[in-house]
Short mmCIF file of N, CA and C in Angstrom, two decimals:
data_model
loop_
_atom_site.label_atom_id
_atom_site.label_comp_id
_atom_site.label_asym_id
_atom_site.label_seq_id
_atom_site.Cartn_x
_atom_site.Cartn_y
_atom_site.Cartn_z
N MET A 28 106.30 32.24 192.19
CA MET A 28 106.86 32.78 190.89
C MET A 28 107.84 32.41 191.35
N SER A 29 107.94 32.67 189.88
CA SER A 29 109.70 31.52 189.59
C SER A 29 110.50 32.42 189.07
N ARG A 30 111.08 33.16 188.68
CA ARG A 30 112.02 33.57 187.82
C ARG A 30 113.31 32.90 187.96
N ALA A 31 113.88 32.79 186.77
CA ALA A 31 115.50 32.02 185.90
C ALA A 31 116.12 32.35 184.51
N VAL A 32 117.36 32.46 185.13
CA VAL A 32 118.20 32.75 184.62
C VAL A 32 119.04 31.63 183.61
N LEU A 33 118.46 31.40 182.13
CA LEU A 33 118.49 30.87 181.46
C LEU A 33 120.10 30.89 179.84
N SER A 34 120.93 30.30 179.59
CA SER A 34 122.45 30.63 179.07
C SER A 34 121.66 29.48 178.18
N ILE A 35 121.64 29.65 177.00
CA ILE A 35 121.25 29.49 175.44
C ILE A 35 122.50 28.98 174.89
N GLY A 36 122.63 27.73 174.02
CA GLY A 36 124.13 28.38 172.80
C GLY A 36 124.08 27.40 171.92
N SER A 37 124.60 27.31 171.00
CA SER A 37 124.50 25.81 169.99
C SER A 37 125.49 26.56 169.03
N ASN A 38 125.82 25.42 168.24
CA ASN A 38 126.80 25.86 167.32
C ASN A 38 126.91 24.60 166.17
N MET A 39 125.77 23.48 166.09
CA MET A 39 125.19 22.84 164.93
C MET A 39 124.26 23.25 164.38
N GLY A 40 123.88 22.64 163.19
CA GLY A 40 122.70 23.43 162.17
C GLY A 40 122.30 24.80 162.09
N ASP A 41 121.01 25.21 161.82
CA ASP A 41 121.24 26.31 161.78
C ASP A 41 121.02 26.94 163.75
N ARG A 42 122.09 27.35 164.26
CA ARG A 42 121.82 27.73 165.34
C ARG A 42 121.36 29.24 165.95
N LEU A 43 121.60 29.32 164.95
CA LEU A 43 120.43 31.04 165.60
C LEU A 43 118.29 30.23 164.98
N ALA A 44 118.21 29.24 164.54
CA ALA A 44 117.10 29.39 164.24
C ALA A 44 116.91 28.16 165.61
N HIS A 45 117.82 27.42 166.14
CA HIS A 45 117.83 26.83 167.58
C HIS A 45 117.89 28.03 168.71
N LEU A 46 118.62 28.92 168.44
CA LEU A 46 118.50 29.76 169.79
C LEU A 46 117.30 30.03 170.12
N ARG A 47 116.09 30.72 169.01
CA ARG A 47 115.56 31.53 168.62
C ARG A 47 114.39 30.24 169.10
N SER A 48 114.41 28.82 168.87
CA SER A 48 112.86 27.83 169.38
C SER A 48 113.28 28.37 170.74
N VAL A 49 114.23 28.82 171.40
CA VAL A 49 114.03 28.92 172.87
C VAL A 49 113.02 29.78 173.98
N VAL A 50 113.30 30.96 172.60
CA VAL A 50 112.76 32.29 173.07
C VAL A 50 110.65 32.06 172.75
N ASP A 51 110.33 31.63 171.66
CA ASP A 51 109.52 30.63 171.03
C ASP A 51 109.09 29.80 171.79
N GLY A 52 110.11 29.00 172.34
CA GLY A 52 108.98 28.02 173.20
C GLY A 52 108.37 28.21 174.96
N PHE A 53 109.41 29.17 174.92
CA PHE A 53 108.88 29.81 176.71
C PHE A 53 108.19 30.43 176.41
N GLY A 54 108.17 31.37 174.79
CA GLY A 54 106.35 32.14 174.62
C GLY A 54 106.38 33.55 175.79
N SER A 55 105.74 33.75 176.59
CA SER A 55 104.72 34.93 177.31
C SER A 55 106.08 34.65 178.62
N ARG A 56 106.67 33.87 178.89
CA ARG A 56 107.63 33.40 180.14
C ARG A 56 108.90 34.70 179.79
N VAL A 57 109.00 34.64 179.26
CA VAL A 57 109.88 35.44 178.45
C VAL A 57 110.15 36.96 179.75
N VAL A 58 110.73 37.34 179.70
CA VAL A 58 111.22 38.81 180.56
C VAL A 58 112.28 39.68 179.83
N ALA A 59 113.26 38.49 179.94
CA ALA A 59 114.65 39.51 178.83
C ALA A 59 115.68 38.48 177.93
N VAL A 60 115.83 38.85 176.82
CA VAL A 60 116.90 38.35 176.44
C VAL A 60 117.69 38.95 175.80
N SER A 61 118.70 38.47 175.52
CA SER A 61 120.07 39.46 175.28
C SER A 61 120.71 39.56 174.19
N PRO A 62 121.38 40.03 173.00
CA PRO A 62 122.16 40.05 172.28
C PRO A 62 122.33 38.20 172.26
N VAL A 63 123.06 38.21 170.76
CA VAL A 63 123.89 37.88 170.30
C VAL A 63 124.94 37.29 170.77
N TYR A 64 125.96 36.40 171.00
CA TYR A 64 127.10 36.27 171.11
C TYR A 64 127.60 35.05 169.85
N SER A 65 128.71 35.67 169.72
CA SER A 65 129.94 34.70 168.86
C SER A 65 131.18 34.04 169.55
N THR A 66 131.04 32.78 170.04
CA THR A 66 132.24 32.48 170.99
C THR A 66 132.83 31.10 170.52
N ALA A 67 134.56 30.76 171.06
CA ALA A 67 135.00 29.96 171.11
C ALA A 67 134.01 28.22 171.65
N PRO A 68 134.05 27.00 171.23
CA PRO A 68 133.44 27.16 172.39
C PRO A 68 135.40 26.27 173.05
N TRP A 69 133.92 25.73 174.60
CA TRP A 69 134.73 25.68 176.89
C TRP A 69 135.30 24.27 176.94
N GLY A 70 135.46 24.11 176.83
CA GLY A 70 135.58 22.67 177.40
C GLY A 70 136.91 21.69 176.58
N GLY A 71 137.30 22.44 175.82
CA GLY A 71 138.87 21.26 175.39
C GLY A 71 137.54 20.65 174.10
N VAL A 72 137.18 20.40 173.35
CA VAL A 72 136.67 19.27 172.94
C VAL A 72 136.84 20.55 170.74
N GLU A 73 136.91 20.11 170.36
CA GLU A 73 137.64 20.51 168.93
C GLU A 73 135.78 20.40 168.27
N GLN A 74 135.77 21.73 168.20
CA GLN A 74 134.59 22.18 167.61
C GLN A 74 133.83 23.63 167.04
N ASP A 75 133.18 23.75 165.87
CA ASP A 75 132.58 24.38 165.59
C ASP A 75 132.08 26.22 166.64
N ASP A 76 132.07 26.71 166.35
CA ASP A 76 132.16 28.13 167.78
C ASP A 76 130.49 28.29 167.38
N TYR A 77 130.44 29.21 169.29
CA TYR A 77 129.30 28.70 169.29
C TYR A 77 128.04 29.88 169.22
N LEU A 78 127.05 30.27 168.98
CA LEU A 78 125.58 31.30 169.59
C LEU A 78 125.83 31.30 170.61
N ASN A 79 125.66 32.35 171.29
CA ASN A 79 125.09 32.13 173.19
C ASN A 79 124.45 33.10 172.87
N ALA A 80 123.58 33.35 173.93
CA ALA A 80 122.58 34.43 174.93
C ALA A 80 122.07 34.07 175.82
N VAL A 81 121.25 35.24 176.58
CA VAL A 81 121.55 34.92 178.11
C VAL A 81 119.39 35.12 178.27
N VAL A 82 118.35 34.21 178.81
CA VAL A 82 117.27 34.37 178.28
C VAL A 82 117.24 34.64 179.85
N VAL A 83 115.48 35.70 180.47
CA VAL A 83 115.57 35.24 181.65
C VAL A 83 113.72 35.60 181.44
N VAL A 84 113.20 34.60 182.31
CA VAL A 84 112.09 33.36 182.75
C VAL A 84 111.35 33.81 183.57
N ASP A 85 109.89 34.09 183.46
CA ASP A 85 109.14 34.60 184.53
C ASP A 85 107.49 33.83 184.75
N ASN A 86 107.90 33.11 185.61
CA ASN A 86 106.06 31.88 185.64
C ASN A 86 105.90 31.65 186.96
N PRO A 87 104.74 32.74 187.19
CA PRO A 87 104.65 32.06 188.71
C PRO A 87 103.42 29.99 188.81
N GLN A 88 103.81 29.05 187.47
CA GLN A 88 103.76 27.96 188.36
C GLN A 88 104.90 27.07 187.91
N TYR A 89 106.25 27.46 187.61
CA TYR A 89 107.31 26.76 187.67
C TYR A 89 107.98 27.06 188.54
N GLY A 90 108.55 26.03 189.26
CA GLY A 90 109.80 26.18 189.72
C GLY A 90 111.22 26.05 189.55
N CYS A 91 111.93 25.60 189.92
CA CYS A 91 113.48 25.51 189.02
C CYS A 91 113.54 24.58 188.53
N ARG A 92 112.31 22.83 188.74
CA ARG A 92 112.66 21.86 187.96
C ARG A 92 112.00 21.92 186.43
N GLU A 93 111.11 22.93 187.12
CA GLU A 93 110.14 22.93 185.06
C GLU A 93 111.34 23.70 184.49
N TRP A 94 111.43 24.86 184.80
CA TRP A 94 112.26 25.34 183.77
C TRP A 94 113.05 24.63 183.02
N LEU A 95 114.04 23.75 184.19
CA LEU A 95 114.96 22.03 183.29
C LEU A 95 113.90 21.74 182.85
N ARG A 96 113.40 21.34 182.89
CA ARG A 96 111.73 20.43 182.36
C ARG A 96 111.95 20.74 180.71
N ARG A 97 111.72 22.27 180.66
CA ARG A 97 111.39 22.72 179.91
C ARG A 97 112.50 22.96 179.05
N GLY A 98 113.24 23.36 178.94
CA GLY A 98 114.64 23.67 178.76
C GLY A 98 115.11 22.18 178.08
N GLN A 99 114.74 21.31 178.38
CA GLN A 99 115.85 19.48 178.48
C GLN A 99 114.56 19.40 177.03
N GLN A 100 113.28 19.85 177.00
CA GLN A 100 112.43 19.61 176.18
C GLN A 100 112.82 20.12 174.58
N LEU A 101 112.52 22.35 174.48
CA LEU A 101 113.18 22.12 173.56
C LEU A 101 114.54 21.36 173.25
N GLU A 102 115.52 21.69 174.25
CA GLU A 102 116.60 20.68 173.82
C GLU A 102 116.45 19.37 172.66
N GLN A 103 115.00 19.10 173.50
CA GLN A 103 114.76 17.04 172.50
C GLN A 103 114.39 18.00 171.14
N ALA A 104 113.26 18.64 170.88
CA ALA A 104 112.89 19.28 169.77
C ALA A 104 113.89 20.04 168.82
N ALA A 105 115.09 20.41 169.68
CA ALA A 105 116.68 20.91 168.10
C ALA A 105 117.22 19.75 168.06
N ASP A 106 116.94 18.15 168.72
CA ASP A 106 117.56 16.89 168.12
C ASP A 106 118.64 16.69 168.44
N ARG A 107 118.96 17.09 169.40
CA ARG A 107 119.89 17.62 171.15
C ARG A 107 120.46 16.00 171.29
N VAL A 108 121.76 15.49 171.05
CA VAL A 108 122.00 14.00 171.38
C VAL A 108 123.59 14.40 172.59
N ARG A 109 124.06 13.32 173.44
CA ARG A 109 123.95 13.72 174.67
C ARG A 109 125.42 12.86 174.88
N GLU A 110 126.77 13.37 173.40
CA GLU A 110 127.13 12.01 173.44
C GLU A 110 128.69 12.23 174.14
N VAL A 111 129.44 13.47 173.60
CA VAL A 111 130.16 13.82 174.13
C VAL A 111 130.18 15.17 175.16
N ARG A 112 131.09 14.98 176.84
CA ARG A 112 131.10 16.46 177.11
C ARG A 112 131.65 17.19 177.17
N TRP A 113 130.50 18.26 176.50
CA TRP A 113 131.55 19.76 176.50
C TRP A 113 131.36 19.36 175.08
N GLY A 114 130.58 18.55 174.54
CA GLY A 114 130.93 18.36 173.03
C GLY A 114 129.55 18.99 171.63
N ALA A 115 130.03 19.06 170.45
CA ALA A 115 129.34 20.20 170.27
C ALA A 115 127.27 19.64 169.43
N ARG A 116 126.30 20.67 170.09
CA ARG A 116 125.68 20.44 169.88
C ARG A 116 124.48 21.28 169.25
N THR A 117 123.48 20.61 169.08
CA THR A 117 122.61 21.61 168.00
C THR A 117 121.62 22.55 169.49
N LEU A 118 121.73 22.36 170.13
CA LEU A 118 121.35 23.61 171.53
C LEU A 118 121.05 22.50 173.01
N ASP A 119 121.91 23.99 173.59
CA ASP A 119 122.03 23.32 175.20
C ASP A 119 120.49 25.31 175.92
N VAL A 120 120.48 24.21 176.75
CA VAL A 120 119.80 24.98 177.94
C VAL A 120 120.30 24.82 179.44
N ASP A 121 120.65 25.56 179.32
CA ASP A 121 121.19 25.53 181.43
C ASP A 121 120.49 26.77 182.18
N VAL A 122 119.76 26.16 183.03
CA VAL A 122 119.13 26.54 184.20
C VAL A 122 120.71 27.56 185.40
N ILE A 123 120.84 28.58 185.43
CA ILE A 123 121.53 29.22 185.48
C ILE A 123 121.26 29.24 187.55
N THR A 124 120.17 30.26 187.67
CA THR A 124 119.85 30.79 188.91
C THR A 124 119.15 30.33 188.32
N CYS A 125 118.02 30.45 189.88
CA CYS A 125 116.27 30.58 189.89
C CYS A 125 116.05 31.09 191.31
N VAL A 126 115.13 32.03 191.04
CA VAL A 126 113.88 32.29 192.64
C VAL A 126 112.73 31.70 192.62
N GLU A 127 112.26 32.05 193.30
CA GLU A 127 110.94 31.13 193.54
C GLU A 127 110.23 31.30 193.80
N SER A 128 110.52 33.35 194.74
CA SER A 128 109.59 33.72 195.06
C SER A 128 109.62 35.83 195.04
N VAL A 129 109.43 36.30 195.42
CA VAL A 129 109.17 37.38 195.13
C VAL A 129 109.94 38.12 196.12
N GLY A 130 111.11 38.51 196.09
CA GLY A 130 112.39 39.64 196.79
C GLY A 130 112.93 37.98 197.59
N GLY A 131 112.67 36.51 197.00
CA GLY A 131 113.43 35.12 197.78
C GLY A 131 114.91 35.53 197.76
N SER A 132 115.01 34.18 197.82
CA SER A 132 116.88 33.99 198.35
C SER A 132 117.01 32.92 197.18
N PRO A 133 117.95 32.86 196.11
CA PRO A 133 118.15 31.98 195.31
C PRO A 133 118.07 30.50 195.65
N CYS A 134 117.27 29.13 194.30
CA CYS A 134 117.44 28.65 194.85
C CYS A 134 118.69 27.42 195.15
N HIS A 135 118.84 26.58 195.31
CA HIS A 135 120.07 25.67 196.11
C HIS A 135 119.62 24.30 196.12
N SER A 136 120.58 23.97 194.91
CA SER A 136 120.06 22.11 194.48
C SER A 136 121.81 21.03 193.96
N ALA A 137 122.20 20.39 195.19
CA ALA A 137 122.76 19.92 194.50
C ALA A 137 123.23 18.66 193.99
N ASP A 138 121.48 18.19 193.25
CA ASP A 138 120.72 16.89 192.27
C ASP A 138 122.57 17.16 191.18
N PRO A 139 122.70 16.58 191.51
CA PRO A 139 123.41 16.44 189.64
C PRO A 139 122.91 16.27 188.13
N THR A 140 120.67 16.61 188.81
CA THR A 140 120.85 17.06 187.84
C THR A 140 120.31 17.96 187.32
N LEU A 141 120.66 19.01 188.56
CA LEU A 141 120.37 20.25 188.45
C LEU A 141 120.39 20.77 189.63
N THR A 142 122.07 21.58 189.43
CA THR A 142 122.51 21.71 190.34
C THR A 142 122.64 23.41 190.31
N LEU A 143 121.94 23.76 191.04
CA LEU A 143 121.80 25.67 190.98
C LEU A 143 122.76 26.49 192.55
N PRO A 144 123.00 26.64 192.42
CA PRO A 144 123.36 27.80 191.33
C PRO A 144 124.61 26.58 190.50
N HIS A 145 124.53 26.86 188.90
CA HIS A 145 125.48 26.34 188.24
C HIS A 145 126.49 26.43 188.82
N PRO A 146 126.86 25.01 188.53
CA PRO A 146 128.52 25.99 189.64
C PRO A 146 129.48 25.96 188.23
N GLN A 147 129.24 26.32 187.05
CA GLN A 147 130.96 27.02 186.42
C GLN A 147 130.27 28.21 185.56
N ALA A 148 129.20 28.77 186.01
CA ALA A 148 128.46 29.99 184.99
C ALA A 148 129.33 31.22 185.03
N HIS A 149 130.18 31.71 187.10
CA HIS A 149 130.88 32.51 186.87
C HIS A 149 132.69 32.41 186.19
N ASN A 150 132.54 31.47 186.04
CA ASN A 150 134.09 30.48 185.25
C ASN A 150 133.84 31.11 183.31
N ARG A 151 132.51 31.57 183.01
CA ARG A 151 132.52 31.30 181.31
C ARG A 151 131.46 33.16 181.20
N ALA A 152 132.50 33.23 180.67
CA ALA A 152 132.59 34.98 180.22
C ALA A 152 130.43 34.84 179.23
N PHE A 153 130.55 33.41 178.46
CA PHE A 153 129.38 33.34 177.37
C PHE A 153 128.49 33.44 178.55
N VAL A 154 127.98 32.74 179.39
CA VAL A 154 127.10 33.20 180.66
C VAL A 154 127.35 34.88 180.97
N LEU A 155 128.11 35.18 181.66
CA LEU A 155 128.53 36.68 182.62
C LEU A 155 127.76 37.49 181.16
N ILE A 156 128.71 38.47 180.32
CA ILE A 156 127.93 38.95 179.55
C ILE A 156 127.24 39.02 179.03
N PRO A 157 126.13 38.30 178.27
CA PRO A 157 125.11 38.38 178.19
C PRO A 157 123.61 38.74 179.48
N TRP A 158 123.89 37.85 180.20
CA TRP A 158 123.61 37.99 181.21
C TRP A 158 123.12 39.43 181.30
N LEU A 159 125.26 39.77 182.09
CA LEU A 159 125.15 41.22 182.84
C LEU A 159 124.50 42.61 181.32
N ASP A 160 123.88 42.51 179.75
CA ASP A 160 123.60 42.56 179.02
C ASP A 160 122.19 43.51 179.20
N VAL A 161 121.34 41.69 180.41
CA VAL A 161 119.53 42.42 180.48
C VAL A 161 119.44 42.37 182.21
N GLU A 162 120.42 42.39 182.03
CA GLU A 162 120.47 42.26 183.93
C GLU A 162 121.82 42.82 184.55
N PRO A 163 122.06 44.58 184.41
CA PRO A 163 123.85 44.63 184.59
C PRO A 163 123.77 45.19 185.99
N ASP A 164 122.07 44.44 187.44
CA ASP A 164 123.28 43.71 188.74
C ASP A 164 123.17 43.08 189.16
N ALA A 165 123.17 41.85 187.81
CA ALA A 165 122.95 40.84 188.47
C ALA A 165 123.94 40.26 189.64
N VAL A 166 123.42 39.53 189.89
CA VAL A 166 124.13 38.89 191.91
C VAL A 166 123.81 37.30 190.90
N LEU A 167 125.43 36.83 191.49
CA LEU A 167 125.30 35.39 191.85
C LEU A 167 126.10 34.59 192.91
N GLU A 168 124.97 33.69 192.95
CA GLU A 168 125.95 32.50 194.75
C GLU A 168 127.57 31.91 194.37
N VAL A 169 128.44 32.10 194.63
CA VAL A 169 129.69 31.43 194.49
C VAL A 169 130.22 30.98 195.20
N ASP A 170 130.35 29.64 195.51
CA ASP A 170 130.98 28.72 197.65
C ASP A 170 130.04 29.66 198.53
N GLY A 171 128.55 29.74 198.38
CA GLY A 171 127.46 30.52 198.84
C GLY A 171 127.65 31.81 199.72
N ARG A 172 128.42 32.27 198.56
CA ARG A 172 128.26 33.83 198.66
C ARG A 172 127.71 34.70 197.69
N PRO A 173 127.15 35.65 198.07
CA PRO A 173 126.27 36.26 196.51
C PRO A 173 128.02 36.80 196.26
N ARG A 174 127.93 37.43 195.14
CA ARG A 174 128.82 37.61 193.93
C ARG A 174 128.17 38.78 193.05
N PRO A 175 128.28 40.00 193.13
CA PRO A 175 128.25 40.57 191.80
C PRO A 175 128.96 40.44 190.73
N THR A 176 127.85 40.14 189.58
CA THR A 176 128.17 39.37 188.09
C THR A 176 129.32 40.03 188.12
N ARG A 177 129.56 41.50 187.66
CA ARG A 177 130.46 42.30 187.46
C ARG A 177 131.53 41.85 187.73
N GLU A 178 131.65 41.68 189.03
CA GLU A 178 132.67 41.77 189.67
C GLU A 178 133.53 40.17 188.89
N LEU A 179 132.79 39.33 189.02
CA LEU A 179 132.94 37.71 188.32
C LEU A 179 133.65 37.92 187.17
N LEU A 180 132.84 38.66 186.02
CA LEU A 180 133.58 38.23 184.59
C LEU A 180 134.97 38.86 184.91
N ASP A 181 134.82 40.80 186.04
CA ASP A 181 136.30 41.38 185.76
C ASP A 181 137.03 40.10 186.27
N GLY A 182 137.38 39.68 187.11
CA GLY A 182 137.96 38.61 187.68
C GLY A 182 138.05 37.34 186.24
N LEU A 183 137.46 36.67 185.57
CA LEU A 183 137.52 35.82 184.45
C LEU A 183 139.17 36.47 183.71
N ALA A 184 140.64 35.80 183.13
CA ALA A 184 141.52 35.86 181.98
C ALA A 184 140.34 36.71 180.79
N ALA A 185 141.87 37.33 181.06
CA ALA A 185 141.67 38.31 179.48
C ALA A 185 141.09 37.51 178.23
N GLY A 186 142.08 36.77 178.14
CA GLY A 186 141.18 36.07 176.93
C GLY A 186 140.59 35.01 177.12
N GLU A 187 139.47 34.45 178.37
CA GLU A 187 138.29 34.59 178.64
C GLU A 187 137.06 35.60 178.34
N ARG A 188 138.27 36.68 178.39
CA ARG A 188 136.08 37.87 177.86
C ARG A 188 136.53 37.82 176.12
N ALA A 189 137.97 38.40 175.99
CA ALA A 189 138.01 38.84 174.43
C ALA A 189 137.53 37.67 173.46
N GLY A 190 137.25 35.99 173.88
CA GLY A 190 136.58 35.32 173.47
C GLY A 190 134.93 35.04 173.30
N VAL A 191 134.19 36.44 173.83
CA VAL A 191 133.28 37.09 174.27
C VAL A 191 132.95 37.94 172.49
N HIS A 192 132.81 37.50 171.54
CA HIS A 192 132.32 38.54 170.53
C HIS A 192 130.41 38.61 169.83
N PRO A 193 130.60 40.21 170.21
CA PRO A 193 128.91 40.41 169.82
C PRO A 193 128.77 40.12 168.65
N THR A 194 127.61 39.57 167.61
CA THR A 194 127.05 39.08 166.26
C THR A 194 125.96 40.24 166.00
N GLU A 195 125.74 40.28 164.67
CA GLU A 195 124.61 41.44 164.53
C GLU A 195 122.74 40.75 164.81
N PHE A 196 123.05 39.38 165.10
CA PHE A 196 122.14 39.03 165.50
C PHE A 196 120.66 39.17 166.48
N SER A 197 119.34 38.92 166.62
CA SER A 197 118.92 39.05 167.59
C SER A 197 117.80 38.15 168.02
N LEU A 198 117.11 37.40 168.67
CA LEU A 198 116.16 36.47 168.79
C LEU A 198 115.18 37.72 168.37
N SER A 199 115.29 37.85 169.52
CA SER A 199 113.58 39.18 169.45
C SER A 199 113.03 39.33 168.18
N ARG A 200 111.45 38.34 167.99
CA ARG A 200 110.32 38.75 166.75
C ARG A 200 109.85 39.39 167.11
N PRO A 201 109.43 40.55 165.74
CA PRO A 201 107.82 40.87 166.29
C PRO A 201 106.74 40.26 166.44
N GLY A 202 106.00 40.07 166.77
CA GLY A 202 104.63 39.89 166.76
C GLY A 202 104.49 39.35 168.22
N PRO A 203 103.45 38.25 168.33
CA PRO A 203 103.30 37.42 169.76
C PRO A 203 104.35 35.75 169.41
N GLN A 204 104.43 35.65 170.81
CA GLN A 204 105.74 34.95 171.04
C GLN A 204 104.57 33.64 170.99
N ARG A 205 105.04 32.37 170.64
CA ARG A 205 104.04 31.56 170.66
C ARG A 205 104.79 30.26 171.04
N GLU A 206 103.97 29.43 172.07
CA GLU A 206 104.69 28.13 173.08
C GLU A 206 104.57 27.16 172.71
N VAL A 207 105.38 26.06 172.83
CA VAL A 207 105.79 25.25 171.91
C VAL A 207 104.92 23.38 172.77
#
């Protein structure tokens, strides 16, 4: 069994449709979906605001690399182009943390393709706020030490937290989800 927390974002094209494509694309593997937030871009590149959410997924046949691979397939389907680091994108799917067994410890990876736990998640309110909506007792390992996600959020600058705004949008759709 593998369970992962995914942070998703879009600031190009039909942003909401791009986020919904992730929920649809993971289909029955989706365990929880956060509300959608509007956030200022992160990283200093001039661009439009993002829509962000967190999706928790679970599947006995997936490992951490499969979550990454599926996320990248969904990015490609949304015509994601990787030209500028932290630049505008149609869809971004990041694996924040992954546990590969029931009650297991989070996976660790120093591979530049998949670094786990995500090395910057603890600095990003646009990840922590929606994650806490779906897992109020979430824990993220930072520098080898498990830390309550609420504590990490509280430690961020007020401006970072204030830049994450709830929207009226929802990623939940009535009826069965389809898998792509």
